[in-house]
PDB file of C-alpha atoms in Angstrom:
ATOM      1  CA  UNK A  11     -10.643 -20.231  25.364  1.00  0.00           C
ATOM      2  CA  UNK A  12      -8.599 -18.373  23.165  1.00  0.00           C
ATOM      3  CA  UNK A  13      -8.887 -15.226  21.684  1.00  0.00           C
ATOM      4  CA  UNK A  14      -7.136 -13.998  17.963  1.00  0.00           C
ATOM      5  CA  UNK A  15      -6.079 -10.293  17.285  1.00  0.00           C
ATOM      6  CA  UNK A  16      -5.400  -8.760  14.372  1.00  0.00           C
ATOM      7  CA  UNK A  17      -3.112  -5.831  14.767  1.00  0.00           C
ATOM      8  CA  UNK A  18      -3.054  -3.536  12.035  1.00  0.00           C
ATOM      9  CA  UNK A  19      -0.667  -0.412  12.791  1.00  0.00           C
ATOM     10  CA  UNK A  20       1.149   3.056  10.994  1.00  0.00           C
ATOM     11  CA  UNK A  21       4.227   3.552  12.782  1.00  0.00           C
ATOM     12  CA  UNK A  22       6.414   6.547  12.055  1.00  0.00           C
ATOM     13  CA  UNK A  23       9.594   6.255  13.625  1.00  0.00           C
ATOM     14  CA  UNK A  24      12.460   9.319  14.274  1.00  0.00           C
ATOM     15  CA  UNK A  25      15.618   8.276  15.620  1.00  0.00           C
ATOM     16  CA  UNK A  26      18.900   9.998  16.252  1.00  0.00           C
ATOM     17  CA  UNK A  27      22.132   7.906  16.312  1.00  0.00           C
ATOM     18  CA  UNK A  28      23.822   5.357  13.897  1.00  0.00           C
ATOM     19  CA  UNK A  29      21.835   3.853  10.992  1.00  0.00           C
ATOM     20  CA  UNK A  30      21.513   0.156  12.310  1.00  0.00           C
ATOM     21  CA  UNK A  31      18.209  -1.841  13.097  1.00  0.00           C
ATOM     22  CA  UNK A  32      15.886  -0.157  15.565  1.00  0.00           C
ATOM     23  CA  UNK A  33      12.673  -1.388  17.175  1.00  0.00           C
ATOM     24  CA  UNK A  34       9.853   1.331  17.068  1.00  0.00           C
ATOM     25  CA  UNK A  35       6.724   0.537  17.215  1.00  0.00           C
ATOM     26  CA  UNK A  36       4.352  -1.444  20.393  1.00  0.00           C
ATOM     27  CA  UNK A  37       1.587  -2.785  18.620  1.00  0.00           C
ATOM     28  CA  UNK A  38       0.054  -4.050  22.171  1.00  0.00           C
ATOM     29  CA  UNK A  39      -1.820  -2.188  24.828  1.00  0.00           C
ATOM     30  CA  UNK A  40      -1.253  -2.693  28.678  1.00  0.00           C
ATOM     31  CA  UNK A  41      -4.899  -5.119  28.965  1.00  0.00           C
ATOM     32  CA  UNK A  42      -4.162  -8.782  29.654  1.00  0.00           C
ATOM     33  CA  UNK A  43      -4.990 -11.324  26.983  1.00  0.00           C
ATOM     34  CA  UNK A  44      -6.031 -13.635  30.117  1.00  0.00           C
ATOM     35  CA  UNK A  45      -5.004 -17.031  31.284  1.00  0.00           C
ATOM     36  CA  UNK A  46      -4.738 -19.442  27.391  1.00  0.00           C
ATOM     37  CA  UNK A  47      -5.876 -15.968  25.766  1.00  0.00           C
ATOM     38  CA  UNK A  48      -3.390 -15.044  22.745  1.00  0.00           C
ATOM     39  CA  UNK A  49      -2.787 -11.971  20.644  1.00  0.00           C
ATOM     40  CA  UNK A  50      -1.374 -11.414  17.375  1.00  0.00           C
ATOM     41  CA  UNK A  51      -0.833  -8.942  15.332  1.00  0.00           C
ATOM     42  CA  UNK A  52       1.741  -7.076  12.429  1.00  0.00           C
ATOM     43  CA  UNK A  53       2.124  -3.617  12.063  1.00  0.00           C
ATOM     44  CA  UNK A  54       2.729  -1.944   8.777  1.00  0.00           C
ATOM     45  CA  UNK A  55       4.150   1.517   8.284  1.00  0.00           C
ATOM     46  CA  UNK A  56       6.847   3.703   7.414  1.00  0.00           C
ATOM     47  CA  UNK A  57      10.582   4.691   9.127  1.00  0.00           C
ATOM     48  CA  UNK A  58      12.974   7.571   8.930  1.00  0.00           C
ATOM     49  CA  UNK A  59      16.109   7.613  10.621  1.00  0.00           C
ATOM     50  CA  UNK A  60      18.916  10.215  10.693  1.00  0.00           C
ATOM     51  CA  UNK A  61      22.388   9.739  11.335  1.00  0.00           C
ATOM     52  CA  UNK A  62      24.789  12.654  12.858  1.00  0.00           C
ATOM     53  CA  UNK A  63      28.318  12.490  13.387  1.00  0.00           C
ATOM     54  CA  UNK A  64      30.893  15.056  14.259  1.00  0.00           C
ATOM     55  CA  UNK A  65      34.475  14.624  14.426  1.00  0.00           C
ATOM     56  CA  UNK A  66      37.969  16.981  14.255  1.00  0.00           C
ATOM     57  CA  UNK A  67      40.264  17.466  12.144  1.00  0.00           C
ATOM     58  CA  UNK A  68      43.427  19.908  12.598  1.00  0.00           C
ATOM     59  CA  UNK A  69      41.304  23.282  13.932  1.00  0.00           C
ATOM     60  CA  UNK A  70      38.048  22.441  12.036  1.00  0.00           C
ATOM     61  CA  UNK A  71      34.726  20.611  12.918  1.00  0.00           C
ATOM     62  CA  UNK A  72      33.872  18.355  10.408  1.00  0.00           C
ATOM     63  CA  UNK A  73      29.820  17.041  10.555  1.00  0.00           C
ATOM     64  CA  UNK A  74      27.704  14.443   8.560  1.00  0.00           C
ATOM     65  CA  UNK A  75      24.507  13.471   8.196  1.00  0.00           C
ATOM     66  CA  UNK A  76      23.030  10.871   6.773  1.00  0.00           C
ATOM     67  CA  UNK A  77      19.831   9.768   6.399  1.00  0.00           C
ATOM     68  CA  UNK A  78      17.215   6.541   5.866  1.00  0.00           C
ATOM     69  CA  UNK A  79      13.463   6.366   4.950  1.00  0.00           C
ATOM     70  CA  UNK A  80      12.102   2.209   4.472  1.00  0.00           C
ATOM     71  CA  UNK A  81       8.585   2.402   3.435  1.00  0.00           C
ATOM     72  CA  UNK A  82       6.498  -0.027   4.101  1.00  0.00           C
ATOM     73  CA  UNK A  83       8.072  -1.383   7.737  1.00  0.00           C
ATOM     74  CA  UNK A  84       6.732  -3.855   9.272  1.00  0.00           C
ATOM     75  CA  UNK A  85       6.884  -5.055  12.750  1.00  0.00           C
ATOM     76  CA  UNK A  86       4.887  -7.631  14.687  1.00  0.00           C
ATOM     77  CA  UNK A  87       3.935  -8.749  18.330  1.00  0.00           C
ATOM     78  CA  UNK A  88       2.644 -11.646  19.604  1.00  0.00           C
ATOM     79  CA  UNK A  89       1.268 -12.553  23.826  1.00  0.00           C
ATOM     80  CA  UNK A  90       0.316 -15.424  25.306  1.00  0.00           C
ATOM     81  CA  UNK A  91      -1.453 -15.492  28.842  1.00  0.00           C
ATOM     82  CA  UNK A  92      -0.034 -17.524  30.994  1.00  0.00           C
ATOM     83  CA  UNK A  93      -2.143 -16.108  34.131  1.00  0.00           C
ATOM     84  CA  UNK A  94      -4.620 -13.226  34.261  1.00  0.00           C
ATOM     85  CA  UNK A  95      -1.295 -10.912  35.322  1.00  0.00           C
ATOM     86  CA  UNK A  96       1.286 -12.323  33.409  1.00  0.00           C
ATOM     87  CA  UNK A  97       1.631 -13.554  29.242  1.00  0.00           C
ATOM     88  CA  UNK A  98       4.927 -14.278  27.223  1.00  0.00           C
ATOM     89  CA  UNK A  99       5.278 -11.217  24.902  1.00  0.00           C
ATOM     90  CA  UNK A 100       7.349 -11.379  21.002  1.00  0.00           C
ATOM     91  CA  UNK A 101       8.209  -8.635  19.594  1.00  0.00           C
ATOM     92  CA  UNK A 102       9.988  -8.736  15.880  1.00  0.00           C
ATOM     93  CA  UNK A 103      11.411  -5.993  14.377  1.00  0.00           C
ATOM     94  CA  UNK A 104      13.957  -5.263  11.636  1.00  0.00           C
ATOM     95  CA  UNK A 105      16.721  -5.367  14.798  1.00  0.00           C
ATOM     96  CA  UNK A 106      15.715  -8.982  15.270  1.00  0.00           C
ATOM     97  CA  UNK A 107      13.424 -10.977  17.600  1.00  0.00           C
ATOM     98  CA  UNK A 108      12.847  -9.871  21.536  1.00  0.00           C
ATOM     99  CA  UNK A 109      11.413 -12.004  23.574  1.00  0.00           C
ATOM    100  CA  UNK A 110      10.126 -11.097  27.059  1.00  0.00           C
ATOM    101  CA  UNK A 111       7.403 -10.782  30.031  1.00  0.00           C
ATOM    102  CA  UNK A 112       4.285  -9.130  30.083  1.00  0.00           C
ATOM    103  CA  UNK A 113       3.654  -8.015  33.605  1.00  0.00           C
ATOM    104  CA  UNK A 114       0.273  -6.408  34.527  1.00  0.00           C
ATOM    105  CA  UNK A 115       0.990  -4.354  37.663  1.00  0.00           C
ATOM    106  CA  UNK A 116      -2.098  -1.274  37.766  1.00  0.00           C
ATOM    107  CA  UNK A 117      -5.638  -2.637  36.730  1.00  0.00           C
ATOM    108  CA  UNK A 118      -8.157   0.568  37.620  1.00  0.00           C
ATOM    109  CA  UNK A 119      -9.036   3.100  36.784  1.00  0.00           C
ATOM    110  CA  UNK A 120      -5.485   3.088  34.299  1.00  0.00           C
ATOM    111  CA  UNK A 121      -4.175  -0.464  33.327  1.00  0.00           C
ATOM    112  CA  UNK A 122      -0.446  -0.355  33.423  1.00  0.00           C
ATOM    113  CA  UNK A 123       1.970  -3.225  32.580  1.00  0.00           C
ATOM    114  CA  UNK A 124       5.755  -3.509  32.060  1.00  0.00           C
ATOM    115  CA  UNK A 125       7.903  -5.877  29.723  1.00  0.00           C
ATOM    116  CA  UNK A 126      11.362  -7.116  30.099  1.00  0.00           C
ATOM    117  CA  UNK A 127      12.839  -7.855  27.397  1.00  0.00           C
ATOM    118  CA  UNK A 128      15.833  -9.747  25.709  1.00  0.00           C
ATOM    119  CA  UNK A 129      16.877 -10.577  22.253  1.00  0.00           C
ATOM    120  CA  UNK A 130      19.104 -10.192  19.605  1.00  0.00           C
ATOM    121  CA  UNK A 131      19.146 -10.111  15.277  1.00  0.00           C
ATOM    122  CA  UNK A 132      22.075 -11.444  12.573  1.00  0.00           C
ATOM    123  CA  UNK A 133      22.284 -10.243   9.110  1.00  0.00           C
ATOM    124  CA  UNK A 134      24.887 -11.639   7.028  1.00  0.00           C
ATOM    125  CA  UNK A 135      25.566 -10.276   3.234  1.00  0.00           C
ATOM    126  CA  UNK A 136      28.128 -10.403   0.382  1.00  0.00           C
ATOM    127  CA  UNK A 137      27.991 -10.214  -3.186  1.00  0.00           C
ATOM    128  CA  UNK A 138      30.125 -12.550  -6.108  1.00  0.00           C
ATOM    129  CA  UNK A 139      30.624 -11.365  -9.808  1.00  0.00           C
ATOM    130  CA  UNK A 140      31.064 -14.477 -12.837  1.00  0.00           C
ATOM    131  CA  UNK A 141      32.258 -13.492 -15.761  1.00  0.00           C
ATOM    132  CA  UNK A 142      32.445 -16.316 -18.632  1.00  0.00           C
ATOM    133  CA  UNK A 143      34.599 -15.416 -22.068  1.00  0.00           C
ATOM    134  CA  UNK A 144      35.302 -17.769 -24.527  1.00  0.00           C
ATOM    135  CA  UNK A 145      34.815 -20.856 -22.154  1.00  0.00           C
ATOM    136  CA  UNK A 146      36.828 -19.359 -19.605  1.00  0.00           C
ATOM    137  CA  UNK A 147      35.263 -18.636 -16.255  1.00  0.00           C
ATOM    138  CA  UNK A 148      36.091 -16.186 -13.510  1.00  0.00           C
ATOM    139  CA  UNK A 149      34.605 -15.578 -10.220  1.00  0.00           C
ATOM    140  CA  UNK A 150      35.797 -12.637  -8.485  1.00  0.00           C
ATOM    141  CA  UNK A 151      34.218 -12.437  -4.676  1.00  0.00           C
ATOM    142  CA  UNK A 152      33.091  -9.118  -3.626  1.00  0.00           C
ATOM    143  CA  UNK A 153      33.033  -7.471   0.125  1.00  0.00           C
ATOM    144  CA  UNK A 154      31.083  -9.344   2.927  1.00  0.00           C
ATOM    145  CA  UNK A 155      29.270  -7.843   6.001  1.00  0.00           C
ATOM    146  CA  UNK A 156      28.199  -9.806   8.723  1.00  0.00           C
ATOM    147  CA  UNK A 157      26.940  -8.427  12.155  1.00  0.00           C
ATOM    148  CA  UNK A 158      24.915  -9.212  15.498  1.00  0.00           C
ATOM    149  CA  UNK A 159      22.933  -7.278  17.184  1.00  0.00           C
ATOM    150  CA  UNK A 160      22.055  -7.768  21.100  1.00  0.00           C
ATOM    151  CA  UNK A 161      19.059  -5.953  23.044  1.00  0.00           C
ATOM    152  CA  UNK A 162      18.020  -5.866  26.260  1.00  0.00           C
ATOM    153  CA  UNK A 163      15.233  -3.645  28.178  1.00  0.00           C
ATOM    154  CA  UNK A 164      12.182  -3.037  29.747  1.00  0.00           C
ATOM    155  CA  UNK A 165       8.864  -1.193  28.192  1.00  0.00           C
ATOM    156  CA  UNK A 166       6.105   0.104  30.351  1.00  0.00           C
ATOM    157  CA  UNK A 167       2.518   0.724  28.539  1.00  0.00           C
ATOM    158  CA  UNK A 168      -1.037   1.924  30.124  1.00  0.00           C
ATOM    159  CA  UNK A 169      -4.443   1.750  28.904  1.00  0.00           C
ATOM    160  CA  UNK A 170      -6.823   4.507  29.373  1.00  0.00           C
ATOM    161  CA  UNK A 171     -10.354   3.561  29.589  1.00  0.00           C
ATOM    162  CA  UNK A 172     -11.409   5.714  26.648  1.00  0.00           C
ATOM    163  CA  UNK A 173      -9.155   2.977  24.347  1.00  0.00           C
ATOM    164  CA  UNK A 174      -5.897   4.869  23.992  1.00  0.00           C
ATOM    165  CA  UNK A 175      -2.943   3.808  25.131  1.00  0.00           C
ATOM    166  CA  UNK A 176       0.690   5.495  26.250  1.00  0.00           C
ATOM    167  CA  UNK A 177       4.278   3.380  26.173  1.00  0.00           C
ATOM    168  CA  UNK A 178       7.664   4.552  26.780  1.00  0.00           C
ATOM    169  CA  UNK A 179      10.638   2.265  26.806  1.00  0.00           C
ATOM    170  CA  UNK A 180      14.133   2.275  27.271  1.00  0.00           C
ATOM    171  CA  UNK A 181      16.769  -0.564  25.181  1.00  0.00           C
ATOM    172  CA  UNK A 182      20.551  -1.320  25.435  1.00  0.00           C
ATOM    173  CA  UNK A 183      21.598  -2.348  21.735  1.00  0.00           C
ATOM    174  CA  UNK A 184      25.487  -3.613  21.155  1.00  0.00           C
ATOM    175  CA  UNK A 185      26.717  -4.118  17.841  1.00  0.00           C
ATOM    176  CA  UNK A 186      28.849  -5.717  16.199  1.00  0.00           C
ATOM    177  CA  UNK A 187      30.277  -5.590  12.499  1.00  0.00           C
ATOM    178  CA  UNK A 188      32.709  -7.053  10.292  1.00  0.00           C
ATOM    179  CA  UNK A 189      33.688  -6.501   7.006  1.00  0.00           C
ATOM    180  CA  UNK A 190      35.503  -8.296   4.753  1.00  0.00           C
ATOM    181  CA  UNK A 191      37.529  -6.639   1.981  1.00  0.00           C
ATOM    182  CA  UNK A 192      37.560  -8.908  -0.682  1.00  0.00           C
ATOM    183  CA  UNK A 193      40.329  -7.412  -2.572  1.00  0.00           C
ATOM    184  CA  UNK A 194      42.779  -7.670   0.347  1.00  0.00           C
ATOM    185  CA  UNK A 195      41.126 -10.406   2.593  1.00  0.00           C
ATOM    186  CA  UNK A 196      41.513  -8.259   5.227  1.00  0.00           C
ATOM    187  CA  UNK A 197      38.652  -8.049   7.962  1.00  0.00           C
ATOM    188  CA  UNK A 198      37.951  -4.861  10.010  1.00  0.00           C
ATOM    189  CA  UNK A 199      35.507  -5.318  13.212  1.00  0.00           C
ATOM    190  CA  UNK A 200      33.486  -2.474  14.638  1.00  0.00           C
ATOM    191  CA  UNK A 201      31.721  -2.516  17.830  1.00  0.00           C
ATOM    192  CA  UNK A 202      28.745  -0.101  18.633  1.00  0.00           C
ATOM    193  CA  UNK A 203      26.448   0.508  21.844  1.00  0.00           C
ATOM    194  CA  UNK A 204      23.425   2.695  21.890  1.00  0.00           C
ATOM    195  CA  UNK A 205      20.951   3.605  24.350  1.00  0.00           C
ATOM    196  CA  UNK A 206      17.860   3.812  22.818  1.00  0.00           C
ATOM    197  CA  UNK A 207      15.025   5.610  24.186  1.00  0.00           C
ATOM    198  CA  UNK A 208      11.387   5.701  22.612  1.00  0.00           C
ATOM    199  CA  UNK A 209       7.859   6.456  23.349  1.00  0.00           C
ATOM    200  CA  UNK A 210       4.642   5.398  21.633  1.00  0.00           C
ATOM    201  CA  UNK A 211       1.265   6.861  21.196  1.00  0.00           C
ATOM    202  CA  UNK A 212      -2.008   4.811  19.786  1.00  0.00           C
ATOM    203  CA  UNK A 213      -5.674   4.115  20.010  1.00  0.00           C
ATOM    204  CA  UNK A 214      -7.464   0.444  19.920  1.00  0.00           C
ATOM    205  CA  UNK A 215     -10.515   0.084  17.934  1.00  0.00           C
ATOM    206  CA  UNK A 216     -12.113  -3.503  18.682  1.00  0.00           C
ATOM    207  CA  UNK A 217     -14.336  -5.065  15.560  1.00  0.00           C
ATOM    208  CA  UNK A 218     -15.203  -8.634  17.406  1.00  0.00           C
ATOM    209  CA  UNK A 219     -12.406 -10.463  17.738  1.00  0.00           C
ATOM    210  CA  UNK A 220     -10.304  -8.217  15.273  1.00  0.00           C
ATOM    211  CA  UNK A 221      -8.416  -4.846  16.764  1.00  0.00           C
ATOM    212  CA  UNK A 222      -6.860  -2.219  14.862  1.00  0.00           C
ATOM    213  CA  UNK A 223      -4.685   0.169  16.521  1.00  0.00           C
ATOM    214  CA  UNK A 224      -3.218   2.962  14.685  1.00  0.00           C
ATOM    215  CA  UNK A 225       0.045   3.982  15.957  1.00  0.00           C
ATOM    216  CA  UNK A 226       2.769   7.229  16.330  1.00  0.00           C
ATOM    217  CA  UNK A 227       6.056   5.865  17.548  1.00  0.00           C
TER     218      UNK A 227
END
């Protein structure tokens, strides 16, 4: 038999480092869905991210910050059992899809499971500008961006009895951008790796077949 979820989740996100894609939020707790059992949910929510960078110049320190707020965000998660200790876990995020293994490994009085995940995201973009006068027609191309992202780690969550539930989670992400300068045709690559540590906090409310779990990541 299988069993339907409905995840509904706020997910606050704070992260230090380079503005790219980042996965946040969980939106699963460490219980089992079950051998055939499924679960799937979206969470919806808000992001800020902050940027820092300091570099020299001559005898000065020169620092920027920038920073990014995306409201709504969404994320989703998806398991399906495969035995009553192991399910195939989704996650999808604006970084791009991770697939991976949802390993129960601590069942009383705390559940705890781990999952190892892999995945990766592309975004491509680029703009054009046509301009028509007197029958004439001009297309002028503008600058194009187009970059990969790769990801690769492991999460661990527990459930408490009580219904709230603890994750922490570590993820490689590599980077890579190019960009296209329309004006010259020249194309300048940029390579980025970040070590991404996060932690999430939340509470699962079951209605029948429907949970909500309200989120802090």
């Amino acid at each position: 038999m299988i069993a339907r979820s409905l995840v509904v989740a706020g997910v606050v996100a704070l992260s230090a480092g380079c503005i790219v894609p980042r996965s946040a939020g969980y939106g699963y707790t460490a219980v089992p869905v079950g051998v055939g059992g499924a679960d799937v949910g979206l969470a919806l929510g808000g992001v800020y991210q902050q940027e820092s960078t300091t570099s020299q110049s001559g005898s000065g320190t020169n620092t920027s910050t920038s920073r990014q707020t995306q409201i709504p965000a969404f994320e989703a998660n998806a398991q399906l059992g495969l035995t009553e200790a192991m399910g195939l876990n989704l996650h999808a995020s604006q970084a791009g899809l991770q697939p991976g293994v949802k390993i129960t490994v601590l069942r009383e009085p705390v559940i705890l499971s781990v999952v190892p995940q892999l995945g990766g995201g592309f975004v491509t973009k680029g703009a054009a500008t046509t301009i028509t006068i007197g029958g004439n027609t001009t297309n002028t191309e503008g600058d194009g961006t187009t970059s990969f992202t790769f990801l690769g780690g492991v999460h661990a969550v527990a459930s408490l009895p009580i219904g709230a539930y603890v994750g922490l989670g570590y993820d490689f992400q590599y980077i890579s951008q190019a960009t296209k300068t329309a004006a010259t045709g020249n194309t300048v690559t940029a390579f980025q790796q970040a070590h991404n540590v996060g932690g999430a906090i939340g509470y699962e409310l079951r209605l029948g077949s429907i949970a909500l779990r309200p989120e802090l990541a």
